[in-house]
Amino acid sequence: MTDPQQVSRRTVITVGGAGLAAALAGITGTAPAAATVGGTSGAAGTTGAAAAKPGSGGIPPGPSTYGWNPADLLAFDPATHPWARHLRCLVPLAPRIAPFTPTQAHPNLDPGVRLSTLTIDDSGSIYEGRNQPIGLEGQVYTQRFWPYIDVWGTWHGQVLPSVPSDVVATPGAPGRTYGVIDIPNPGWTEAAHKNGVKTIGGWFWPRTGVDFGEFLVQAADGSFPVGDKLIEIRRYFGFDGLFINQEAAITAAQAGKLRDLFRYIKAQDPDFYLQYYDADLPNGNLNYQNMLNERNVGWLGTPGDPTVDSIFVNYGWPYTDRDLTASAKTATTAGFDPRAVAFAGVEHQQGGFNPAECFADYSYPGHPGPVSVGLFVEDAFWNGTATVTPDGRAKYRDLEQRFWSGPTGNPVSSGRQLPRKPPYRQDVLNYKKFDGVAHAIAERSPYGAFPIVTSFNLGVGSTFYLDGKQVRDSGWDNQGCADRSLTWQYWTDGLTVTLDESIAYEGAHSLALSGSGIMHLFKTDITQSAHTKLQVLAAGLATVEVGITRRSAPNTITWTKLVPGKPRDGWTEFRGMIHKDKDRIARISLRTSGTGHLGKVLLDDVNAIHGKPGKVRAFEVADAGPGAGSTRHLTFAWSLRSDASAYDILQTSRDSIRWLGRVHRDVFFAESVDLTAGRSFELVPIGANGNRGTAATATL
């Protein structure tokens, strides 16, 4: 893989001499070199980022992640780190329900095939060298297709904390030194964990300014100080492991010590997930094998004494192990499940919808894949300069949907519409040549219990709404506050469904529906402990029904018509009941008629649906320095509640409410707040069912 320090993936991506960036400009018009995001403070009381030029932002204000070398790891102390609490993921990894093929979009697709990704998790951001988990950038990319992902990895590299802001703001500048270790954006870890996805940071070698031997120091008692610190930061920040991009030759002795380091980490922390790139061999030589074979399989160790968890196979496998059966045999012979340890790489950063590798030729409905698949920069189509407008974002979200769900945008009809033939890595936006991830990977689900609630929040937006009322009019981003994903986007019959940011009930998006038909929402495995109550907030729809598929009859949907209430602020609440049945719920669907918007869906036990969290204690606000223009940065802190799953921070005055952010932790940094809009603030706890508790108040 290309070292992310050497090539800026946000500036120019060369594909077949023309470039993916040029192809992207072709569908959206000429992209501006810089564009304004957000604008004046307005109703939101915040000021947006000044420009969308990638990499131009330097060090973002407030909390940001950075690169780590051994000295940084060994010096880490959360008690003295100024922003440590702001960079934690406190959301546990959600369990996923067991596979149940009859309710899959493709019932004959083997759910044993897995998927890992390496994603630019700050795509579109002006902050390239330092990653900002929460910001004011409504144009950045966020992931919404978590049901197809098992292991998500960050890919971009980050500069060391010692690099000054003016150097960080100048890609390629002397002294812009990257760290070897790169932890994931905590917001992405939060979103991934809600959906049952593991997240891994990066280990990039070679890097300048550091001796590789510093990583391999072993104490007299056999411990590895760097290994202990890697375990500490994994547990403290709440992510799940590392992708090991070891892409420069080392000595045989160093390679042996590196294996010992990995074995030590796995022995001390079995949950520490390590995925190794098919580059350096166990003897230290750099030699891409483009398959799993006897030369590189040693990195796995043994089933009883693992070194790493899996290997990301380099992209040349179509020429060395075309159908991937030799790699599968190598894994099996070594005692491993091939689909747990071997991930065939697909290079989407250069290939887009037309990569040189086609995993779906060997994993598709009716044909189980021999190994699993690893996607490299699958979000390369996201063009930060073109996505500063709603129309631009809509076009790229449409491309995203076709990438994951197939060329029709409906996973039940995935599969290419045009034949694949050389030259590859050209015509990179022609989605008709790409099967869609849903054609090779079965959807997964975390929906094993109630409540289930979504308002289609993607963790990014140009506005924010609460109860159908706009409470922010400028851009924001925080992948961590996104709702759990719909299982399918969009498995429909008779309906046209599109993501819409022009109107929302809660958050920044809704679903625009037209026609009359069915949309399957959630793949579930739920035993009802009581009757289930359902609430749907919709605008403009004539009728809404809920459809329940039971485990014992997966081909039958039982429909219940929901009763509409009186419209309020343009939204109508439809209500209904699903009576308790010992037969488990395997899928939840809606059937609608009319043209309108879907704003929120909530299902919960009848006795719990109205429950609310209690009032938060110890809510405090403090000034954190000057922001953009005449604004001020602010920090907030409070005590967590066991009955709350999230917290909204609001700026209030006598006649207005302004949403500043939503988080799952006990601290929040608000960037560039306009205090002329008010110095009073509220903290509202939110329950797992989405209900809002009594606000705590604080004044600056």
XYZ file of C-alpha atoms in Angstrom:
700
model
C 0.000 0.000 0.000
C 1.121 3.499 -0.643
C 2.347 5.222 2.506
C -0.301 7.830 3.347
C 2.502 10.242 4.308
C 3.733 10.303 0.736
C 0.468 10.727 -1.178
C -2.381 12.967 -0.133
C -5.471 10.916 -0.918
C -7.658 13.989 -0.566
C -5.889 16.098 -3.153
C -5.097 13.992 -6.224
C -5.869 10.340 -6.846
C -4.325 9.252 -10.121
C -6.353 6.644 -11.972
C -5.375 5.567 -15.445
C -3.704 8.889 -16.087
C -6.878 10.909 -15.530
C -7.683 10.506 -11.870
C -10.701 9.673 -9.786
C -10.919 13.323 -8.753
C -11.343 14.315 -12.395
C -14.019 11.686 -12.875
C -15.852 12.961 -9.826
C -15.787 16.526 -11.093
C -17.499 15.293 -14.243
C -20.719 14.439 -12.428
C -20.891 17.451 -10.171
C -19.472 20.255 -12.229
C -16.185 22.000 -11.632
C -15.306 21.807 -7.973
C -14.241 25.065 -6.340
C -10.755 25.295 -4.913
C -12.257 26.449 -1.637
C -15.781 26.878 -0.409
C -17.505 28.263 2.626
C -19.118 25.793 4.984
C -21.744 26.982 7.436
C -21.502 30.763 7.406
C -22.463 33.261 10.060
C -23.673 32.245 13.460
C -27.390 32.504 12.690
C -29.769 30.414 14.763
C -27.144 27.859 15.630
C -24.859 30.258 17.399
C -21.761 28.744 15.777
C -19.479 29.610 12.916
C -18.609 27.018 10.287
C -15.157 26.159 8.970
C -13.786 28.754 6.605
C -12.799 26.532 3.674
C -13.093 22.997 2.429
C -9.616 22.794 0.910
C -8.319 19.417 2.115
C -5.390 19.555 4.477
C -5.504 23.329 4.964
C -6.805 23.423 8.505
C -3.691 22.781 10.538
C -4.441 21.633 14.073
C -8.185 21.846 14.738
C -9.349 23.691 17.822
C -10.064 21.531 20.819
C -9.715 17.743 20.920
C -7.950 15.989 18.055
C -6.128 12.720 17.588
C -2.554 12.567 16.313
C 0.260 10.184 15.433
C 2.199 8.241 18.064
C 5.794 7.049 18.233
C 7.272 5.035 21.130
C 8.166 8.168 23.100
C 4.584 9.434 22.830
C 3.174 6.061 23.869
C 5.447 5.695 26.871
C 4.703 9.241 28.051
C 0.922 8.902 27.797
C -0.973 9.560 31.011
C -4.716 10.232 30.733
C -4.557 12.288 33.924
C -2.271 14.850 32.287
C -3.449 14.633 28.660
C -5.492 17.813 28.031
C -8.151 16.175 25.847
C -8.004 12.488 26.772
C -11.580 12.317 28.104
C -12.881 13.903 24.890
C -11.291 11.194 22.728
C -12.747 8.165 24.493
C -15.345 5.809 23.103
C -17.537 4.628 25.976
C -19.967 2.757 23.701
C -19.423 -1.002 24.112
C -19.165 -3.315 21.117
C -22.751 -4.433 20.491
C -23.407 -8.151 20.013
C -24.833 -9.153 16.656
C -27.672 -11.585 16.205
C -26.980 -15.037 14.778
C -27.343 -15.408 11.003
C -30.807 -16.338 9.762
C -30.613 -16.719 5.995
C -34.364 -16.747 5.166
C -34.670 -13.029 5.958
C -31.520 -11.994 4.095
C -31.913 -9.962 0.925
C -30.204 -12.959 -0.706
C -31.198 -16.068 1.293
C -28.584 -18.175 -0.524
C -25.673 -15.838 0.310
C -23.310 -17.446 2.820
C -23.131 -15.264 5.968
C -19.760 -16.753 6.914
C -17.852 -14.500 4.501
C -16.566 -11.413 6.331
C -15.549 -7.903 5.336
C -12.920 -5.491 6.626
C -12.295 -1.955 5.409
C -9.563 0.659 5.490
C -11.324 4.002 5.228
C -10.303 7.653 5.118
C -12.368 8.669 8.124
C -11.791 12.392 7.615
C -12.651 12.442 3.915
C -13.654 15.952 2.914
C -12.303 17.583 6.072
C -9.919 20.518 6.087
C -8.143 18.794 8.969
C -5.960 16.152 7.330
C -2.957 15.827 9.609
C -4.893 15.864 12.886
C -8.284 14.179 13.167
C -11.155 16.123 14.724
C -13.854 13.821 16.166
C -16.499 16.561 16.455
C -16.527 19.625 14.239
C -18.419 22.143 12.133
C -17.965 20.518 8.725
C -21.234 19.487 7.133
C -19.452 18.254 4.011
C -17.390 15.405 5.484
C -18.073 11.732 4.852
C -19.689 9.470 7.424
C -20.395 5.745 7.150
C -23.970 4.409 7.112
C -23.540 0.881 5.718
C -22.224 -0.763 8.881
C -24.338 -3.955 8.456
C -21.866 -5.244 5.845
C -18.697 -4.512 7.840
C -17.054 -6.747 10.442
C -13.763 -4.897 11.017
C -13.371 -1.217 10.186
C -9.932 0.408 10.014
C -8.779 4.004 9.759
C -6.478 4.925 6.874
C -4.744 8.262 6.529
C -1.885 8.669 9.012
C -1.534 11.556 11.453
C 1.282 13.903 12.369
C 3.022 13.850 15.723
C 1.702 16.096 18.529
C 4.943 18.081 18.507
C 4.403 19.384 14.946
C 3.231 23.050 14.988
C -0.055 24.070 13.408
C 1.420 26.029 10.483
C 3.422 22.966 9.436
C 0.419 20.671 9.892
C -1.504 23.001 7.570
C 1.050 22.533 4.774
C 1.070 18.964 3.390
C 4.568 18.010 2.306
C 6.255 20.698 4.407
C 9.605 19.878 6.054
C 9.098 18.672 9.594
C 5.552 17.447 8.973
C 6.395 14.135 10.604
C 3.848 11.360 10.936
C 3.620 8.908 13.786
C 3.791 5.165 13.308
C 0.642 4.576 15.364
C -2.702 6.134 14.470
C -5.751 5.590 16.696
C -9.217 5.616 15.119
C -11.503 8.610 15.263
C -13.475 7.955 18.486
C -16.715 9.019 16.837
C -16.304 6.349 14.180
C -15.605 3.813 16.916
C -18.820 4.844 18.672
C -20.858 4.429 15.490
C -19.167 1.142 14.642
C -19.704 -0.298 18.111
C -23.423 0.547 18.018
C -23.631 -1.682 14.954
C -21.408 -4.485 16.253
C -18.325 -3.546 14.211
C -14.757 -3.665 15.535
C -12.512 -0.667 14.839
C -8.756 -0.748 14.368
C -6.154 1.987 14.214
C -3.072 2.030 12.011
C 0.576 0.992 12.316
C 2.516 2.479 9.399
C 6.136 1.579 8.786
C 8.428 3.077 7.548
C 8.279 6.512 9.134
C 11.006 9.111 9.449
C 12.582 10.296 12.681
C 12.178 7.104 14.716
C 14.264 3.978 15.276
C 12.225 0.834 14.681
C 14.098 -0.868 17.482
C 12.336 1.395 20.001
C 9.131 -0.576 19.413
C 10.848 -3.865 20.205
C 12.452 -3.080 23.569
C 11.799 -5.939 25.982
C 12.086 -5.635 29.758
C 13.934 -8.130 31.932
C 10.619 -9.660 33.026
C 9.721 -10.435 29.404
C 7.206 -7.622 28.997
C 7.222 -5.113 26.141
C 6.738 -1.511 27.367
C 5.358 -0.404 23.993
C 3.029 -3.397 23.963
C 1.730 -2.516 27.419
C 1.074 1.066 26.326
C -0.690 -0.066 23.149
C -2.980 -2.180 25.310
C -3.511 0.766 27.661
C -4.502 3.222 24.930
C -6.728 0.624 23.232
C -8.644 0.080 26.441
C -8.695 3.730 27.484
C -9.814 5.144 24.129
C -12.149 2.220 23.523
C -11.101 0.895 20.111
C -10.353 -2.711 19.201
C -6.903 -3.099 17.656
C -4.490 -2.166 14.873
C -3.910 -2.702 11.172
C -0.209 -3.513 10.786
C 1.118 -1.896 7.603
C 4.722 -3.112 7.914
C 6.022 -2.133 4.488
C 9.800 -1.813 4.733
C 12.354 -4.551 5.214
C 13.696 -5.174 8.709
C 16.292 -7.636 9.958
C 15.398 -11.228 10.727
C 16.122 -10.544 14.401
C 13.764 -7.552 14.385
C 11.085 -9.604 12.645
C 11.373 -12.239 15.351
C 11.028 -9.603 18.061
C 8.054 -8.104 16.239
C 6.302 -11.475 16.291
C 7.120 -11.739 20.000
C 5.609 -8.272 20.555
C 2.404 -9.289 18.803
C 2.222 -12.567 20.727
C 2.723 -10.636 23.955
C -0.100 -8.232 23.090
C -2.442 -11.111 22.227
C -1.535 -12.985 25.412
C -2.089 -9.942 27.636
C -5.166 -8.684 25.792
C -6.895 -11.413 23.720
C -9.480 -8.865 22.534
C -6.748 -6.777 20.859
C -7.457 -7.412 17.155
C -4.422 -7.375 14.852
C -4.722 -7.480 11.070
C -1.404 -7.823 9.228
C -0.767 -6.585 5.701
C 0.766 -9.026 3.227
C 4.096 -7.180 2.904
C 7.040 -8.036 5.198
C 7.602 -11.768 5.566
C 8.306 -13.440 8.923
C 12.025 -13.259 8.045
C 11.838 -9.455 7.669
C 12.067 -9.311 3.877
C 9.604 -7.088 2.036
C 7.949 -9.423 -0.451
C 4.249 -9.232 -1.309
C 2.880 -12.738 -1.733
C -0.540 -11.803 -3.129
C -1.969 -14.869 -1.421
C -1.814 -16.731 1.853
C 0.953 -19.318 1.547
C 3.645 -21.106 3.499
C 5.891 -18.017 3.352
C 3.559 -15.575 5.160
C 1.111 -17.800 7.063
C 3.575 -17.875 9.972
C 2.384 -14.399 10.968
C -0.813 -16.037 12.218
C 1.048 -18.137 14.775
C -1.026 -21.126 15.833
C -4.674 -21.381 16.917
C -3.525 -21.833 20.509
C -0.780 -19.202 20.402
C -1.834 -16.483 17.941
C 0.475 -13.775 16.628
C -2.100 -11.805 14.633
C -5.792 -12.395 13.960
C -5.865 -12.050 10.190
C -3.888 -11.169 7.070
C -4.955 -8.604 4.467
C -3.829 -10.214 1.197
C -2.180 -7.857 -1.302
C -4.023 -6.919 -4.478
C -2.150 -9.162 -6.929
C -4.139 -12.249 -5.905
C -6.072 -12.417 -9.216
C -2.748 -13.349 -10.849
C -1.316 -15.687 -8.194
C -4.397 -17.286 -6.596
C -7.201 -16.370 -8.935
C -10.068 -18.126 -7.173
C -8.484 -17.789 -3.698
C -8.748 -21.522 -3.039
C -4.994 -21.922 -2.493
C -5.105 -19.254 0.221
C -8.059 -21.004 1.820
C -6.210 -24.325 1.762
C -3.142 -22.748 3.400
C -5.283 -21.414 6.250
C -7.104 -24.708 6.723
C -3.858 -26.682 6.751
C -2.533 -24.353 9.469
C -5.634 -25.039 11.567
C -7.537 -21.800 10.920
C -10.917 -20.857 9.484
C -9.961 -19.308 6.105
C -12.733 -16.736 6.294
C -11.612 -15.604 9.735
C -7.927 -15.131 8.887
C -7.644 -14.310 5.158
C -9.023 -11.085 3.662
C -8.491 -10.645 -0.080
C -7.660 -7.002 -0.778
C -9.646 -4.923 -3.275
C -8.119 -1.554 -4.219
C -10.985 0.915 -4.536
C -8.917 4.056 -4.079
C -7.650 3.704 -7.623
C -10.314 1.357 -8.932
C -13.551 2.892 -7.692
C -16.408 0.871 -9.169
C -14.017 -0.821 -11.611
C -11.161 -2.299 -9.547
C -8.685 -4.798 -10.937
C -9.840 -7.284 -8.293
C -13.367 -8.720 -8.317
C -14.115 -10.628 -5.133
C -17.760 -11.063 -6.172
C -16.625 -13.457 -8.917
C -15.905 -15.944 -6.122
C -18.440 -14.961 -3.456
C -22.020 -14.447 -4.574
C -25.508 -15.842 -3.954
C -25.322 -19.608 -4.214
C -21.508 -19.665 -4.196
C -19.752 -19.344 -0.791
C -16.553 -17.323 -0.858
C -13.432 -19.330 0.051
C -11.964 -16.462 2.119
C -13.151 -13.019 3.218
C -12.607 -9.611 1.606
C -10.773 -6.426 2.625
C -11.729 -3.120 0.994
C -9.108 -0.397 0.623
C -10.431 3.198 0.697
C -13.919 2.269 -0.410
C -14.980 5.890 0.208
C -12.625 7.302 -2.434
C -15.585 8.624 -4.411
C -16.330 11.184 -1.678
C -15.084 14.511 -3.015
C -14.819 17.046 -0.219
C -14.863 20.131 -2.429
C -17.937 19.022 -4.372
C -19.874 18.002 -1.275
C -20.195 21.487 0.189
C -23.656 21.751 -1.402
C -26.744 19.633 -0.696
C -26.931 18.607 -4.364
C -23.307 17.509 -4.306
C -23.799 15.480 -1.153
C -26.939 13.879 -2.581
C -25.025 12.712 -5.657
C -22.258 11.189 -3.591
C -24.696 9.541 -1.170
C -26.346 8.012 -4.233
C -22.976 6.658 -5.374
C -22.376 5.322 -1.875
C -25.702 3.491 -1.917
C -24.928 1.883 -5.276
C -21.484 0.850 -4.053
C -22.874 -1.018 -1.057
C -26.334 -2.112 -2.230
C -25.614 -2.658 -5.920
C -26.237 -0.708 -9.124
C -30.010 -0.415 -8.572
C -29.537 0.819 -5.008
C -31.662 -2.117 -3.821
C -29.710 -5.020 -2.264
C -32.260 -7.611 -3.349
C -31.359 -6.855 -6.988
C -27.585 -6.476 -6.560
C -25.246 -7.690 -9.291
C -23.532 -5.955 -12.187
C -25.517 -4.692 -15.142
C -22.570 -4.496 -17.527
C -19.748 -7.025 -18.041
C -16.324 -6.436 -16.498
C -13.426 -6.374 -18.907
C -9.972 -4.711 -19.073
C -8.716 -2.080 -18.759
C -9.556 -1.870 -15.082
C -9.120 1.177 -12.829
C -10.676 3.281 -15.573
C -14.306 4.350 -15.984
C -14.183 4.311 -12.204
C -17.632 5.803 -11.527
C -19.545 3.407 -13.748
C -21.462 1.617 -11.010
C -23.152 -0.663 -13.550
C -19.920 -2.688 -13.716
C -19.854 -3.271 -9.957
C -21.933 -5.948 -8.245
C -22.313 -4.067 -4.976
C -21.008 -5.244 -1.631
C -24.429 -6.751 -0.852
C -23.867 -9.266 -3.658
C -20.891 -10.818 -1.848
C -21.487 -10.064 1.842
C -24.616 -10.913 3.816
C -26.048 -8.186 6.015
C -25.484 -8.392 9.787
C -27.590 -6.905 12.563
C -27.316 -5.741 16.196
C -31.100 -5.760 16.655
C -31.566 -8.490 19.235
C -33.767 -6.582 21.679
C -35.991 -3.548 22.046
C -35.901 -0.589 21.996
C -35.210 0.081 18.340
C -35.184 3.749 17.401
C -33.898 5.727 14.447
C -34.347 9.201 13.036
C -31.890 8.458 10.192
C -29.137 10.510 11.819
C -25.889 9.976 9.860
C -23.636 11.898 12.239
C -23.287 14.876 9.889
C -25.520 17.626 8.600
C -26.081 21.183 7.481
C -28.899 21.679 10.026
C -30.289 19.987 13.125
C -33.888 19.401 14.175
C -35.544 18.386 17.437
C -39.200 17.283 17.415
C -39.587 18.671 13.916
C -38.259 22.133 14.790
C -34.994 23.480 13.450
C -32.502 24.253 16.221
C -29.368 24.710 14.122
C -28.751 26.184 10.671
C -25.040 25.546 10.108
C -22.823 22.577 9.400
C -21.706 20.013 11.965
C -20.113 16.576 12.021
C -19.904 13.871 14.664
C -20.028 10.299 13.364
C -20.391 9.138 16.959
C -23.926 10.471 17.395
C -25.268 8.667 14.324
C -28.184 6.308 14.838
C -27.739 2.596 14.350
C -27.964 1.803 10.648
C -30.983 0.437 8.880
C -30.206 -3.155 7.935
C -30.948 -2.470 4.274
C -30.665 0.765 2.274
C -33.005 0.326 0.680
C -34.737 -3.059 0.250
C -38.029 -1.922 -1.246
C -40.916 -3.208 -3.330
C -43.012 -0.550 -5.040
C -41.478 2.371 -3.162
C -38.886 4.913 -4.180
C -36.749 5.910 -1.181
C -34.037 8.570 -1.063
C -32.031 10.190 1.697
C -33.104 13.819 2.130
C -31.328 16.564 4.086
C -33.862 19.285 3.272
C -36.166 18.213 6.103
C -35.792 16.177 9.285
C -37.746 15.333 12.404
C -34.696 14.775 14.590
C -31.144 15.231 13.370
C -30.356 16.367 9.853
C -31.931 13.810 7.502
C -35.162 12.049 6.711
C -36.210 9.511 4.098
C -38.218 10.795 1.131
C -40.800 8.197 0.051
C -42.982 8.057 -3.043
C -45.316 5.410 -4.390
C -47.079 2.621 -2.547
C -45.183 -0.382 -1.291
C -42.854 -2.011 1.197
C -39.549 -1.042 2.797
C -37.773 -3.596 4.981
C -36.045 -1.791 7.860
C -34.532 -4.114 10.461
C -33.286 -7.685 10.513
C -33.999 -8.845 14.062
C -34.009 -11.748 16.480
C -36.281 -10.495 19.254
C -38.257 -12.362 21.868
C -41.108 -10.177 23.064
C -41.396 -9.868 26.832
C -44.574 -7.809 26.429
C -46.709 -6.239 23.746
C -44.639 -3.965 21.519
C -45.676 -0.401 20.850
C -44.708 1.371 17.648
C -44.444 5.081 16.838
C -43.696 6.446 13.368
C -43.266 10.166 12.639
C -44.101 10.968 9.033
C -44.919 13.992 6.896
C -47.221 13.760 3.894
C -47.781 9.993 3.885
C -51.372 8.815 3.504
C -51.073 5.458 5.281
C -48.433 3.613 7.296
C -48.479 -0.075 8.257
C -45.950 -2.152 10.174
C -45.061 -5.602 8.903
C -43.740 -8.320 11.216
C -41.971 -11.428 9.963
C -41.810 -14.241 12.507
C -39.016 -16.754 12.797
C -41.261 -19.767 12.156
C -42.754 -18.259 8.976
C -39.988 -16.230 7.282
C -41.933 -15.882 4.031
C -45.002 -14.378 5.703
C -45.467 -10.746 6.735
C -48.270 -9.862 9.137
C -49.443 -6.294 8.606
C -50.927 -3.911 11.166
C -52.274 -0.520 10.148
C -50.994 2.357 12.267
C -53.408 5.014 13.504
C -52.483 8.642 12.715
C -52.729 11.413 15.273
C -53.150 15.121 14.644
C -50.365 16.764 12.596
C -47.958 18.953 14.570
C -45.317 21.170 12.969
C -45.891 19.309 9.717
C -45.366 15.831 11.205
C -47.954 13.175 12.022
C -47.390 10.495 14.638
C -48.676 7.073 13.584
C -49.154 4.574 16.419
C -49.785 0.876 16.657
C -49.304 -2.298 18.690
C -47.610 -5.605 17.956
C -49.147 -8.187 20.246
C -46.865 -10.440 22.231
C -46.097 -13.778 20.617
C -43.679 -16.492 21.665
C -42.491 -16.723 18.055
C -39.449 -14.459 17.685
C -39.529 -11.384 15.443
C -37.120 -11.902 12.526
C -37.754 -8.766 10.462
C -39.566 -5.438 10.762
C -40.929 -3.676 7.677
C -43.132 -0.728 6.768
C -45.763 -0.428 4.049
C -46.694 3.116 3.086
C -48.703 5.012 0.517
C -48.400 8.575 -0.653
C -45.543 10.967 -1.202
C -43.810 12.322 1.871
C -41.082 11.835 4.434
C -40.275 9.347 7.130
C -38.775 11.130 10.137
C -38.537 8.665 13.013
C -39.313 5.055 13.898
C -39.515 3.758 17.481
C -40.382 0.281 18.763
C -40.294 -0.651 22.448
C -42.062 -2.727 25.068
C -45.421 -1.188 25.880
C -44.394 -0.694 29.507
C -41.064 0.969 28.633
C -41.759 3.154 25.626
C -42.539 6.248 27.710
C -39.594 5.868 30.102
C -37.197 8.801 30.438
C -33.767 9.224 32.051
C -33.359 11.309 35.188
C -31.740 14.718 35.482
C -27.966 14.903 35.105
C -25.833 16.075 38.018
C -22.677 18.221 38.132
C -23.242 19.964 34.795
C -20.584 22.647 34.247
C -19.505 25.003 31.470
C -16.150 26.778 31.087
C -14.545 29.162 28.628
C -11.864 27.447 26.518
C -10.463 30.409 24.617
C -11.172 32.516 21.524
C -12.892 30.953 18.538
C -13.493 32.216 15.024
C -14.210 35.947 14.877
C -15.792 37.128 18.116
C -16.890 33.659 19.231
C -15.583 31.579 22.146
C -14.719 27.917 22.496
C -16.453 26.235 25.442
C -16.042 23.002 27.363
C -18.774 21.144 29.227
C -18.586 18.349 31.801
C -21.105 16.352 33.842
C -21.696 13.044 35.605
C -22.880 10.133 33.487
C -26.238 8.506 34.180
C -26.815 4.760 33.848
C -30.284 5.357 32.364
C -29.013 7.708 29.623
C -27.338 6.658 26.391
C -26.622 10.132 24.971
C -26.673 13.810 25.911
C -27.705 16.912 23.960
C -25.972 20.205 24.737
C -28.135 23.251 24.006
C -27.550 26.995 24.102
C -30.668 28.750 25.370
C -32.084 32.222 25.678
C -35.526 33.596 26.449
C -36.782 33.071 22.892
C -34.521 30.472 21.288
C -32.849 27.079 21.600
C -29.671 26.259 19.707
C -28.284 22.740 19.422
C -24.518 22.561 19.980
C -23.936 18.826 19.940
C -24.785 15.289 21.036
C -22.323 12.921 22.709
C -22.164 9.650 24.621
C -19.366 10.632 27.003
C -19.209 12.971 30.008
C -17.488 15.918 28.315
C -18.055 18.078 25.246
C -16.049 20.740 23.417
C -18.142 23.344 21.593
C -16.242 25.129 18.849
C -16.777 28.832 18.132
C -19.949 29.575 20.094
C -21.551 32.991 19.611
C -22.233 34.124 23.181
C -24.369 37.026 22.012
C -27.017 34.345 21.404
C -27.009 33.452 25.091
C -24.844 32.398 28.016
C -27.229 29.803 29.419
C -26.917 26.150 28.523
C -28.893 22.960 29.009
C -27.830 19.339 29.110
C -30.618 16.943 28.139
C -30.140 13.205 28.786
C -31.519 10.841 26.135
C -32.655 7.305 26.881
C -32.016 4.234 24.754
C -35.555 4.654 23.407
C -34.810 8.215 22.286
C -36.911 9.871 24.978
C -35.540 13.053 26.509
C -35.215 13.626 30.238
C -35.265 16.777 32.334
C -32.581 19.300 31.410
C -29.770 20.316 33.730
C -28.704 23.958 33.432
C -25.474 25.929 33.632
C -24.520 29.544 32.986
C -21.240 30.999 31.791
